Amino acid sequence: MIEWGPIILSFKLAALTTLLLLILAIPLAYWLSYTKSISKPIIETLVSMPLVLPPTVLGFYLLVAFSPENSFGHFLDQVFNFRLVFSFGGLVFASLIYSLPFMVHPIQAGFNSLPESYSEASYIMGKSKLRTLFKVLLPNIKASLLTGIVLAFAHTIGEFGVVLMIGGNIPDKTRVASIAIYDEVESLNYDTANIYSLILFTITFLILLTVYLTNDGYLKRFWK
Amino acid sequence: MIKVTLNKTLDAADGKMELDVSFQVLKGSLTTIYGESGAGKTSILRMLSGLLDPDKGHIEVNGNLWYDHSAGKKLPPQKRKIGYVFQDYALFPNMTVRENLSYALDKGQSPEIVDELLDIIELRNLETRKSDTLSGGQKQRVALARALVRKPDILLLDEPLSALDTSIRSKLQDYILKVHDKFELTTILVSHDLPEIFKMSDTILFLVNGKIEKSGPPSDIFLKNNISGKYRFTGTIIEKTKNDVVYIIGVLVDNNLIKVIATEEEGAFLEIGDKVLVVSKAFNPLIIKMEEQ
């Protein structure tokens, strides 16, 4: 029988990362959509970097930055007793950066697709920016929010390089499913690797299928 | 009384344009800003509502200062009591008709006004429909009602009827006139449709390239000589044919094509596309009673 630990850990990591990303990405995407600041292209570039950068590069820098051997890592370790390398917290932090564009891009595109007159009409009706965001803008980009949530979740499940660099392979702490597969293959346990792979394959397939079905309105048509 | 002085450099299609206007609007009047597209009509409404900042200027509404450049005073859109009907209506698709209206309510405002407005625009039966399932004319009525929920000091209408066909237009003009009277509104309308302007407005601000060229009642602005016609229509010339010594001019008035004879001298100055006034002086017009429809 296989160990379920890595699968559960993968999903725990993905769920936590997605939740935190949603909280983070909404204000960031909102700012990127509406700002006229000259720093916008720079922030946009930084957000998109994880799309093209090899995950090992990101993992390497995080490893160096958070290592207790270095001043920043040392500071975190001493003051907060918080170690980001080879810990679950570190994985979450790395995943946040790694999956950031997958959450920010759909939401930003969603905001951009709304006519400016929506928010203007709301302001003229005396409503604050915050109220406009929650009552008018976000409810009208539900499809984009769903796309962001699912892509970020699925992408975090699939990450490997960053986890390997910064998390290592500690059972029940940093040994996520993708790492477990690699580990089993290295030990020539092809059967176990196959089961893990099949589980990941099926679940991610189902998740993505749900998104496309929802966004194209198939589900609504069937439920009617 | 609304006193406005606005100055702003706008990016127009062919380079920069200097918008420089100063006007007053009487309380309770219906004023139309008329001009070609790109003359700065919408920009004036956006500056009145606080969506666009002027470079310089002064806006005072019923004794309250909304904007003054030299005093550094600027009320945000939220603090100006304005009703604004956007060209694209800007109804929120996630809300029903009733929710769209209720959203506009001020904190603590009694919701009775929502029912009252739904009755006036005759959309009670559609109140639970999502706004994106409505027709253009219905959307326009909802947008108009929504703009009135907060009982605004000024109602701003940005070419609210331009996307609708003629028959619905005329009905909606009646709705606008109805609420304008009922709520004793001060209304500023942007339009470049002459029949609409004649029907609706007391005063015209004639805007050309960012400047008010003339202002006054519609008949003073658009009729060079004050003719006391017994009846008259405004329309657009859509055809012109020469027939011996006269021209036959086809004028489109609302949905009807009217053929008018013009002398050679008159016809020479008329071109297809010209806006014209057709006046008939009294001979013996036929009057036929129409069946009630």
PDB file of C-alpha atoms in Angstrom, chain B residues 14-246:
ATOM      1  CA  ASP B  14      -6.311  65.633 -34.189  1.00  0.00           C
ATOM      2  CA  GLY B  15      -3.930  66.777 -31.476  1.00  0.00           C
ATOM      3  CA  LYS B  16      -4.622  68.854 -28.399  1.00  0.00           C
ATOM      4  CA  MET B  17      -7.815  70.791 -27.877  1.00  0.00           C
ATOM      5  CA  GLU B  18      -8.382  73.544 -25.386  1.00  0.00           C
ATOM      6  CA  LEU B  19     -11.707  73.213 -23.587  1.00  0.00           C
ATOM      7  CA  ASP B  20     -12.629  76.588 -22.170  1.00  0.00           C
ATOM      8  CA  VAL B  21     -16.219  77.125 -21.109  1.00  0.00           C
ATOM      9  CA  SER B  22     -18.172  79.220 -18.691  1.00  0.00           C
ATOM     10  CA  PHE B  23     -21.912  78.947 -18.230  1.00  0.00           C
ATOM     11  CA  GLN B  24     -24.780  79.087 -15.801  1.00  0.00           C
ATOM     12  CA  VAL B  25     -27.692  76.716 -15.527  1.00  0.00           C
ATOM     13  CA  LEU B  26     -30.929  77.789 -13.875  1.00  0.00           C
ATOM     14  CA  LYS B  27     -32.446  75.571 -11.239  1.00  0.00           C
ATOM     15  CA  GLY B  28     -35.173  73.434 -12.760  1.00  0.00           C
ATOM     16  CA  SER B  29     -34.116  73.981 -16.359  1.00  0.00           C
ATOM     17  CA  LEU B  30     -33.293  71.404 -18.984  1.00  0.00           C
ATOM     18  CA  THR B  31     -30.143  72.449 -20.740  1.00  0.00           C
ATOM     19  CA  THR B  32     -28.651  70.692 -23.730  1.00  0.00           C
ATOM     20  CA  ILE B  33     -24.996  70.718 -24.632  1.00  0.00           C
ATOM     21  CA  TYR B  34     -24.933  70.468 -28.392  1.00  0.00           C
ATOM     22  CA  GLY B  35     -21.946  69.952 -30.634  1.00  0.00           C
ATOM     23  CA  GLU B  36     -20.153  67.598 -33.002  1.00  0.00           C
ATOM     24  CA  SER B  37     -18.418  64.557 -31.549  1.00  0.00           C
ATOM     25  CA  GLY B  38     -15.085  65.531 -30.071  1.00  0.00           C
ATOM     26  CA  ALA B  39     -16.276  69.029 -29.192  1.00  0.00           C
ATOM     27  CA  GLY B  40     -15.854  68.245 -25.480  1.00  0.00           C
ATOM     28  CA  LYS B  41     -19.461  67.555 -24.483  1.00  0.00           C
ATOM     29  CA  THR B  42     -18.830  64.411 -22.446  1.00  0.00           C
ATOM     30  CA  SER B  43     -15.738  65.945 -20.848  1.00  0.00           C
ATOM     31  CA  ILE B  44     -17.898  68.734 -19.422  1.00  0.00           C
ATOM     32  CA  LEU B  45     -20.235  66.193 -17.806  1.00  0.00           C
ATOM     33  CA  ARG B  46     -17.290  64.207 -16.452  1.00  0.00           C
ATOM     34  CA  MET B  47     -15.787  67.334 -14.898  1.00  0.00           C
ATOM     35  CA  LEU B  48     -19.133  68.313 -13.363  1.00  0.00           C
ATOM     36  CA  SER B  49     -19.408  64.884 -11.771  1.00  0.00           C
ATOM     37  CA  GLY B  50     -15.802  64.811 -10.559  1.00  0.00           C
ATOM     38  CA  LEU B  51     -14.680  61.897 -12.745  1.00  0.00           C
ATOM     39  CA  LEU B  52     -12.275  64.151 -14.614  1.00  0.00           C
ATOM     40  CA  ASP B  53     -10.194  66.929 -13.078  1.00  0.00           C
ATOM     41  CA  PRO B  54     -10.175  70.286 -14.874  1.00  0.00           C
ATOM     42  CA  ASP B  55      -6.862  72.132 -15.177  1.00  0.00           C
ATOM     43  CA  LYS B  56      -8.529  75.268 -13.836  1.00  0.00           C
ATOM     44  CA  GLY B  57     -12.012  76.333 -12.970  1.00  0.00           C
ATOM     45  CA  HIS B  58     -14.846  76.694 -10.543  1.00  0.00           C
ATOM     46  CA  ILE B  59     -18.059  74.728 -10.001  1.00  0.00           C
ATOM     47  CA  GLU B  60     -20.772  75.990  -7.704  1.00  0.00           C
ATOM     48  CA  VAL B  61     -24.106  74.208  -7.335  1.00  0.00           C
ATOM     49  CA  ASN B  62     -26.971  75.873  -5.470  1.00  0.00           C
ATOM     50  CA  GLY B  63     -24.535  77.852  -3.344  1.00  0.00           C
ATOM     51  CA  ASN B  64     -22.292  74.874  -2.537  1.00  0.00           C
ATOM     52  CA  LEU B  65     -18.750  74.927  -3.819  1.00  0.00           C
ATOM     53  CA  TRP B  66     -17.896  71.643  -5.560  1.00  0.00           C
ATOM     54  CA  TYR B  67     -14.662  72.608  -7.192  1.00  0.00           C
ATOM     55  CA  ASP B  68     -12.344  75.548  -7.111  1.00  0.00           C
ATOM     56  CA  HIS B  69      -8.886  75.359  -8.537  1.00  0.00           C
ATOM     57  CA  SER B  70      -7.452  78.468  -6.878  1.00  0.00           C
ATOM     58  CA  ALA B  71      -8.915  77.573  -3.467  1.00  0.00           C
ATOM     59  CA  GLY B  72      -7.643  73.997  -3.886  1.00  0.00           C
ATOM     60  CA  LYS B  73     -11.118  72.636  -3.218  1.00  0.00           C
ATOM     61  CA  LYS B  74     -12.359  69.461  -4.862  1.00  0.00           C
ATOM     62  CA  LEU B  75     -15.298  67.344  -3.817  1.00  0.00           C
ATOM     63  CA  PRO B  76     -14.906  63.679  -4.819  1.00  0.00           C
ATOM     64  CA  PRO B  77     -17.691  62.194  -7.024  1.00  0.00           C
ATOM     65  CA  GLN B  78     -19.122  60.461  -3.943  1.00  0.00           C
ATOM     66  CA  LYS B  79     -19.842  63.793  -2.259  1.00  0.00           C
ATOM     67  CA  ARG B  80     -21.493  65.506  -5.232  1.00  0.00           C
ATOM     68  CA  LYS B  81     -25.197  64.851  -5.453  1.00  0.00           C
ATOM     69  CA  ILE B  82     -25.362  63.858  -9.067  1.00  0.00           C
ATOM     70  CA  GLY B  83     -27.398  61.477 -11.157  1.00  0.00           C
ATOM     71  CA  TYR B  84     -25.488  60.328 -14.207  1.00  0.00           C
ATOM     72  CA  VAL B  85     -26.838  58.236 -17.053  1.00  0.00           C
ATOM     73  CA  PHE B  86     -23.927  56.812 -18.997  1.00  0.00           C
ATOM     74  CA  GLN B  87     -23.938  56.220 -22.725  1.00  0.00           C
ATOM     75  CA  ASP B  88     -23.530  52.467 -22.082  1.00  0.00           C
ATOM     76  CA  TYR B  89     -25.972  52.672 -19.105  1.00  0.00           C
ATOM     77  CA  ALA B  90     -23.423  50.984 -16.777  1.00  0.00           C
ATOM     78  CA  LEU B  91     -26.013  48.747 -15.162  1.00  0.00           C
ATOM     79  CA  PHE B  92     -24.426  46.096 -12.963  1.00  0.00           C
ATOM     80  CA  PRO B  93     -25.001  42.679 -14.581  1.00  0.00           C
ATOM     81  CA  ASN B  94     -24.665  40.826 -11.278  1.00  0.00           C
ATOM     82  CA  MET B  95     -27.744  42.579  -9.912  1.00  0.00           C
ATOM     83  CA  THR B  96     -31.429  42.504 -10.747  1.00  0.00           C
ATOM     84  CA  VAL B  97     -33.322  45.621 -11.796  1.00  0.00           C
ATOM     85  CA  ARG B  98     -34.454  46.233  -8.218  1.00  0.00           C
ATOM     86  CA  GLU B  99     -30.974  45.563  -6.794  1.00  0.00           C
ATOM     87  CA  ASN B 100     -29.472  48.027  -9.243  1.00  0.00           C
ATOM     88  CA  LEU B 101     -31.790  50.711  -7.885  1.00  0.00           C
ATOM     89  CA  SER B 102     -31.405  49.700  -4.233  1.00  0.00           C
ATOM     90  CA  TYR B 103     -27.619  49.776  -4.534  1.00  0.00           C
ATOM     91  CA  ALA B 104     -27.838  53.509  -5.173  1.00  0.00           C
ATOM     92  CA  LEU B 105     -29.670  54.185  -1.885  1.00  0.00           C
ATOM     93  CA  ASP B 106     -27.778  56.315   0.590  1.00  0.00           C
ATOM     94  CA  LYS B 107     -27.124  54.950   4.060  1.00  0.00           C
ATOM     95  CA  GLY B 108     -30.332  55.303   6.044  1.00  0.00           C
ATOM     96  CA  GLN B 109     -32.372  56.433   3.046  1.00  0.00           C
ATOM     97  CA  SER B 110     -35.883  55.045   2.965  1.00  0.00           C
ATOM     98  CA  PRO B 111     -36.264  52.388   0.240  1.00  0.00           C
ATOM     99  CA  GLU B 112     -39.727  53.600  -0.778  1.00  0.00           C
ATOM    100  CA  ILE B 113     -38.215  55.691  -3.542  1.00  0.00           C
ATOM    101  CA  VAL B 114     -37.166  52.470  -5.313  1.00  0.00           C
ATOM    102  CA  ASP B 115     -40.784  51.329  -5.626  1.00  0.00           C
ATOM    103  CA  GLU B 116     -41.911  54.776  -6.656  1.00  0.00           C
ATOM    104  CA  LEU B 117     -39.312  54.906  -9.429  1.00  0.00           C
ATOM    105  CA  LEU B 118     -40.069  51.362 -10.611  1.00  0.00           C
ATOM    106  CA  ASP B 119     -43.670  52.471 -11.039  1.00  0.00           C
ATOM    107  CA  ILE B 120     -42.773  55.636 -12.900  1.00  0.00           C
ATOM    108  CA  ILE B 121     -40.592  53.834 -15.439  1.00  0.00           C
ATOM    109  CA  GLU B 122     -43.172  51.029 -15.611  1.00  0.00           C
ATOM    110  CA  LEU B 123     -40.727  48.234 -14.908  1.00  0.00           C
ATOM    111  CA  ARG B 124     -42.360  46.718 -11.813  1.00  0.00           C
ATOM    112  CA  ASN B 125     -43.002  43.507 -13.710  1.00  0.00           C
ATOM    113  CA  LEU B 126     -39.316  43.135 -14.610  1.00  0.00           C
ATOM    114  CA  GLU B 127     -37.835  44.023 -11.226  1.00  0.00           C
ATOM    115  CA  THR B 128     -36.424  40.536 -10.588  1.00  0.00           C
ATOM    116  CA  ARG B 129     -34.771  40.262 -14.000  1.00  0.00           C
ATOM    117  CA  LYS B 130     -30.974  40.473 -14.207  1.00  0.00           C
ATOM    118  CA  SER B 131     -30.087  43.714 -15.935  1.00  0.00           C
ATOM    119  CA  ASP B 132     -28.218  42.135 -18.851  1.00  0.00           C
ATOM    120  CA  THR B 133     -31.362  40.303 -19.965  1.00  0.00           C
ATOM    121  CA  LEU B 134     -33.173  43.577 -20.694  1.00  0.00           C
ATOM    122  CA  SER B 135     -33.624  45.307 -24.037  1.00  0.00           C
ATOM    123  CA  GLY B 136     -31.825  48.570 -24.794  1.00  0.00           C
ATOM    124  CA  GLY B 137     -34.835  50.737 -24.030  1.00  0.00           C
ATOM    125  CA  GLN B 138     -35.529  48.936 -20.759  1.00  0.00           C
ATOM    126  CA  LYS B 139     -31.900  49.254 -19.704  1.00  0.00           C
ATOM    127  CA  GLN B 140     -32.054  52.948 -20.412  1.00  0.00           C
ATOM    128  CA  ARG B 141     -35.130  53.325 -18.209  1.00  0.00           C
ATOM    129  CA  VAL B 142     -33.446  51.424 -15.372  1.00  0.00           C
ATOM    130  CA  ALA B 143     -30.341  53.593 -15.719  1.00  0.00           C
ATOM    131  CA  LEU B 144     -32.508  56.716 -15.591  1.00  0.00           C
ATOM    132  CA  ALA B 145     -34.374  55.488 -12.507  1.00  0.00           C
ATOM    133  CA  ARG B 146     -31.149  54.463 -10.792  1.00  0.00           C
ATOM    134  CA  ALA B 147     -29.698  57.921 -11.348  1.00  0.00           C
ATOM    135  CA  LEU B 148     -32.684  59.434  -9.525  1.00  0.00           C
ATOM    136  CA  VAL B 149     -32.646  57.259  -6.398  1.00  0.00           C
ATOM    137  CA  ARG B 150     -30.483  59.677  -4.431  1.00  0.00           C
ATOM    138  CA  LYS B 151     -32.585  62.692  -5.469  1.00  0.00           C
ATOM    139  CA  PRO B 152     -29.671  64.421  -7.155  1.00  0.00           C
ATOM    140  CA  ASP B 153     -29.055  68.157  -7.437  1.00  0.00           C
ATOM    141  CA  ILE B 154     -28.236  67.713 -11.113  1.00  0.00           C
ATOM    142  CA  LEU B 155     -29.164  64.989 -13.559  1.00  0.00           C
ATOM    143  CA  LEU B 156     -26.561  64.460 -16.254  1.00  0.00           C
ATOM    144  CA  LEU B 157     -27.525  62.545 -19.387  1.00  0.00           C
ATOM    145  CA  ASP B 158     -24.739  61.604 -21.768  1.00  0.00           C
ATOM    146  CA  GLU B 159     -26.405  60.929 -25.134  1.00  0.00           C
ATOM    147  CA  PRO B 160     -28.686  58.514 -23.341  1.00  0.00           C
ATOM    148  CA  LEU B 161     -30.793  57.728 -26.381  1.00  0.00           C
ATOM    149  CA  SER B 162     -28.200  57.570 -29.137  1.00  0.00           C
ATOM    150  CA  ALA B 163     -28.152  53.755 -29.267  1.00  0.00           C
ATOM    151  CA  LEU B 164     -31.915  53.352 -29.562  1.00  0.00           C
ATOM    152  CA  ASP B 165     -34.156  53.405 -32.590  1.00  0.00           C
ATOM    153  CA  THR B 166     -36.483  56.304 -33.263  1.00  0.00           C
ATOM    154  CA  SER B 167     -39.764  54.938 -31.939  1.00  0.00           C
ATOM    155  CA  ILE B 168     -38.325  53.931 -28.549  1.00  0.00           C
ATOM    156  CA  ARG B 169     -36.404  57.176 -28.421  1.00  0.00           C
ATOM    157  CA  SER B 170     -39.473  59.296 -28.492  1.00  0.00           C
ATOM    158  CA  LYS B 171     -41.070  57.298 -25.681  1.00  0.00           C
ATOM    159  CA  LEU B 172     -37.953  57.612 -23.566  1.00  0.00           C
ATOM    160  CA  GLN B 173     -37.794  61.338 -24.165  1.00  0.00           C
ATOM    161  CA  ASP B 174     -41.245  61.449 -22.594  1.00  0.00           C
ATOM    162  CA  TYR B 175     -39.986  59.496 -19.573  1.00  0.00           C
ATOM    163  CA  ILE B 176     -37.127  61.926 -19.142  1.00  0.00           C
ATOM    164  CA  LEU B 177     -39.444  64.942 -19.371  1.00  0.00           C
ATOM    165  CA  LYS B 178     -41.801  63.282 -16.912  1.00  0.00           C
ATOM    166  CA  VAL B 179     -39.182  62.720 -14.206  1.00  0.00           C
ATOM    167  CA  HIS B 180     -37.610  66.096 -14.905  1.00  0.00           C
ATOM    168  CA  ASP B 181     -40.916  67.765 -13.992  1.00  0.00           C
ATOM    169  CA  LYS B 182     -41.935  65.401 -11.224  1.00  0.00           C
ATOM    170  CA  PHE B 183     -38.679  65.597  -9.280  1.00  0.00           C
ATOM    171  CA  GLU B 184     -38.067  69.247 -10.194  1.00  0.00           C
ATOM    172  CA  LEU B 185     -34.660  68.327 -11.526  1.00  0.00           C
ATOM    173  CA  THR B 186     -31.986  70.463 -13.035  1.00  0.00           C
ATOM    174  CA  THR B 187     -31.005  68.431 -16.066  1.00  0.00           C
ATOM    175  CA  ILE B 188     -28.067  68.704 -18.425  1.00  0.00           C
ATOM    176  CA  LEU B 189     -28.359  66.627 -21.573  1.00  0.00           C
ATOM    177  CA  VAL B 190     -25.698  65.915 -24.137  1.00  0.00           C
ATOM    178  CA  SER B 191     -27.191  65.427 -27.562  1.00  0.00           C
ATOM    179  CA  HIS B 192     -26.589  66.105 -31.201  1.00  0.00           C
ATOM    180  CA  ASP B 193     -30.040  65.150 -32.350  1.00  0.00           C
ATOM    181  CA  LEU B 194     -31.976  68.258 -33.352  1.00  0.00           C
ATOM    182  CA  PRO B 195     -35.535  66.914 -33.019  1.00  0.00           C
ATOM    183  CA  GLU B 196     -34.641  65.711 -29.539  1.00  0.00           C
ATOM    184  CA  ILE B 197     -33.241  69.091 -28.596  1.00  0.00           C
ATOM    185  CA  PHE B 198     -36.279  70.991 -29.843  1.00  0.00           C
ATOM    186  CA  LYS B 199     -38.577  68.656 -28.021  1.00  0.00           C
ATOM    187  CA  MET B 200     -36.767  68.646 -24.718  1.00  0.00           C
ATOM    188  CA  SER B 201     -34.602  71.600 -23.878  1.00  0.00           C
ATOM    189  CA  ASP B 202     -35.142  75.159 -22.656  1.00  0.00           C
ATOM    190  CA  THR B 203     -31.584  76.225 -23.292  1.00  0.00           C
ATOM    191  CA  ILE B 204     -28.815  75.178 -25.630  1.00  0.00           C
ATOM    192  CA  LEU B 205     -25.093  75.498 -25.103  1.00  0.00           C
ATOM    193  CA  PHE B 206     -23.658  75.296 -28.605  1.00  0.00           C
ATOM    194  CA  LEU B 207     -20.180  73.844 -28.263  1.00  0.00           C
ATOM    195  CA  VAL B 208     -17.611  74.132 -31.051  1.00  0.00           C
ATOM    196  CA  ASN B 209     -14.060  72.885 -30.506  1.00  0.00           C
ATOM    197  CA  GLY B 210     -14.204  73.290 -26.758  1.00  0.00           C
ATOM    198  CA  LYS B 211     -15.765  76.774 -26.741  1.00  0.00           C
ATOM    199  CA  ILE B 212     -19.366  77.787 -26.280  1.00  0.00           C
ATOM    200  CA  GLU B 213     -20.123  79.575 -29.508  1.00  0.00           C
ATOM    201  CA  LYS B 214     -23.636  80.634 -28.601  1.00  0.00           C
ATOM    202  CA  SER B 215     -26.265  79.869 -26.021  1.00  0.00           C
ATOM    203  CA  GLY B 216     -29.988  80.469 -25.651  1.00  0.00           C
ATOM    204  CA  PRO B 217     -33.328  78.839 -26.408  1.00  0.00           C
ATOM    205  CA  PRO B 218     -33.211  76.267 -29.261  1.00  0.00           C
ATOM    206  CA  SER B 219     -35.212  78.407 -31.667  1.00  0.00           C
ATOM    207  CA  ASP B 220     -32.778  81.319 -31.267  1.00  0.00           C
ATOM    208  CA  ILE B 221     -29.789  79.100 -31.854  1.00  0.00           C
ATOM    209  CA  PHE B 222     -30.869  77.019 -34.781  1.00  0.00           C
ATOM    210  CA  LEU B 223     -33.186  79.370 -36.679  1.00  0.00           C
ATOM    211  CA  LYS B 224     -31.372  82.201 -38.323  1.00  0.00           C
ATOM    212  CA  ASN B 225     -34.505  84.302 -38.628  1.00  0.00           C
ATOM    213  CA  ASN B 226     -37.287  83.962 -36.168  1.00  0.00           C
ATOM    214  CA  ILE B 227     -40.029  82.567 -38.333  1.00  0.00           C
ATOM    215  CA  SER B 228     -43.478  82.322 -36.885  1.00  0.00           C
ATOM    216  CA  GLY B 229     -44.370  79.123 -38.650  1.00  0.00           C
ATOM    217  CA  LYS B 230     -47.652  77.517 -38.025  1.00  0.00           C
ATOM    218  CA  TYR B 231     -45.959  74.180 -37.830  1.00  0.00           C
ATOM    219  CA  ARG B 232     -42.431  72.980 -38.346  1.00  0.00           C
ATOM    220  CA  PHE B 233     -40.232  69.925 -38.280  1.00  0.00           C
ATOM    221  CA  THR B 234     -36.562  69.346 -38.097  1.00  0.00           C
ATOM    222  CA  GLY B 235     -35.011  66.695 -40.268  1.00  0.00           C
ATOM    223  CA  THR B 236     -32.078  65.624 -42.359  1.00  0.00           C
ATOM    224  CA  ILE B 237     -31.775  65.880 -46.116  1.00  0.00           C
ATOM    225  CA  ILE B 238     -31.314  62.406 -47.560  1.00  0.00           C
ATOM    226  CA  GLU B 239     -31.869  63.056 -51.226  1.00  0.00           C
ATOM    227  CA  LYS B 240     -31.830  65.933 -53.669  1.00  0.00           C
ATOM    228  CA  THR B 241     -32.903  65.716 -57.281  1.00  0.00           C
ATOM    229  CA  LYS B 242     -33.123  68.440 -59.871  1.00  0.00           C
ATOM    230  CA  ASN B 243     -36.351  68.580 -61.781  1.00  0.00           C
ATOM    231  CA  ASP B 244     -36.458  71.257 -64.477  1.00  0.00           C
ATOM    232  CA  VAL B 245     -36.274  74.559 -62.628  1.00  0.00           C
ATOM    233  CA  VAL B 246     -36.798  73.271 -59.102  1.00  0.00           C
TER     234      VAL B 246
END
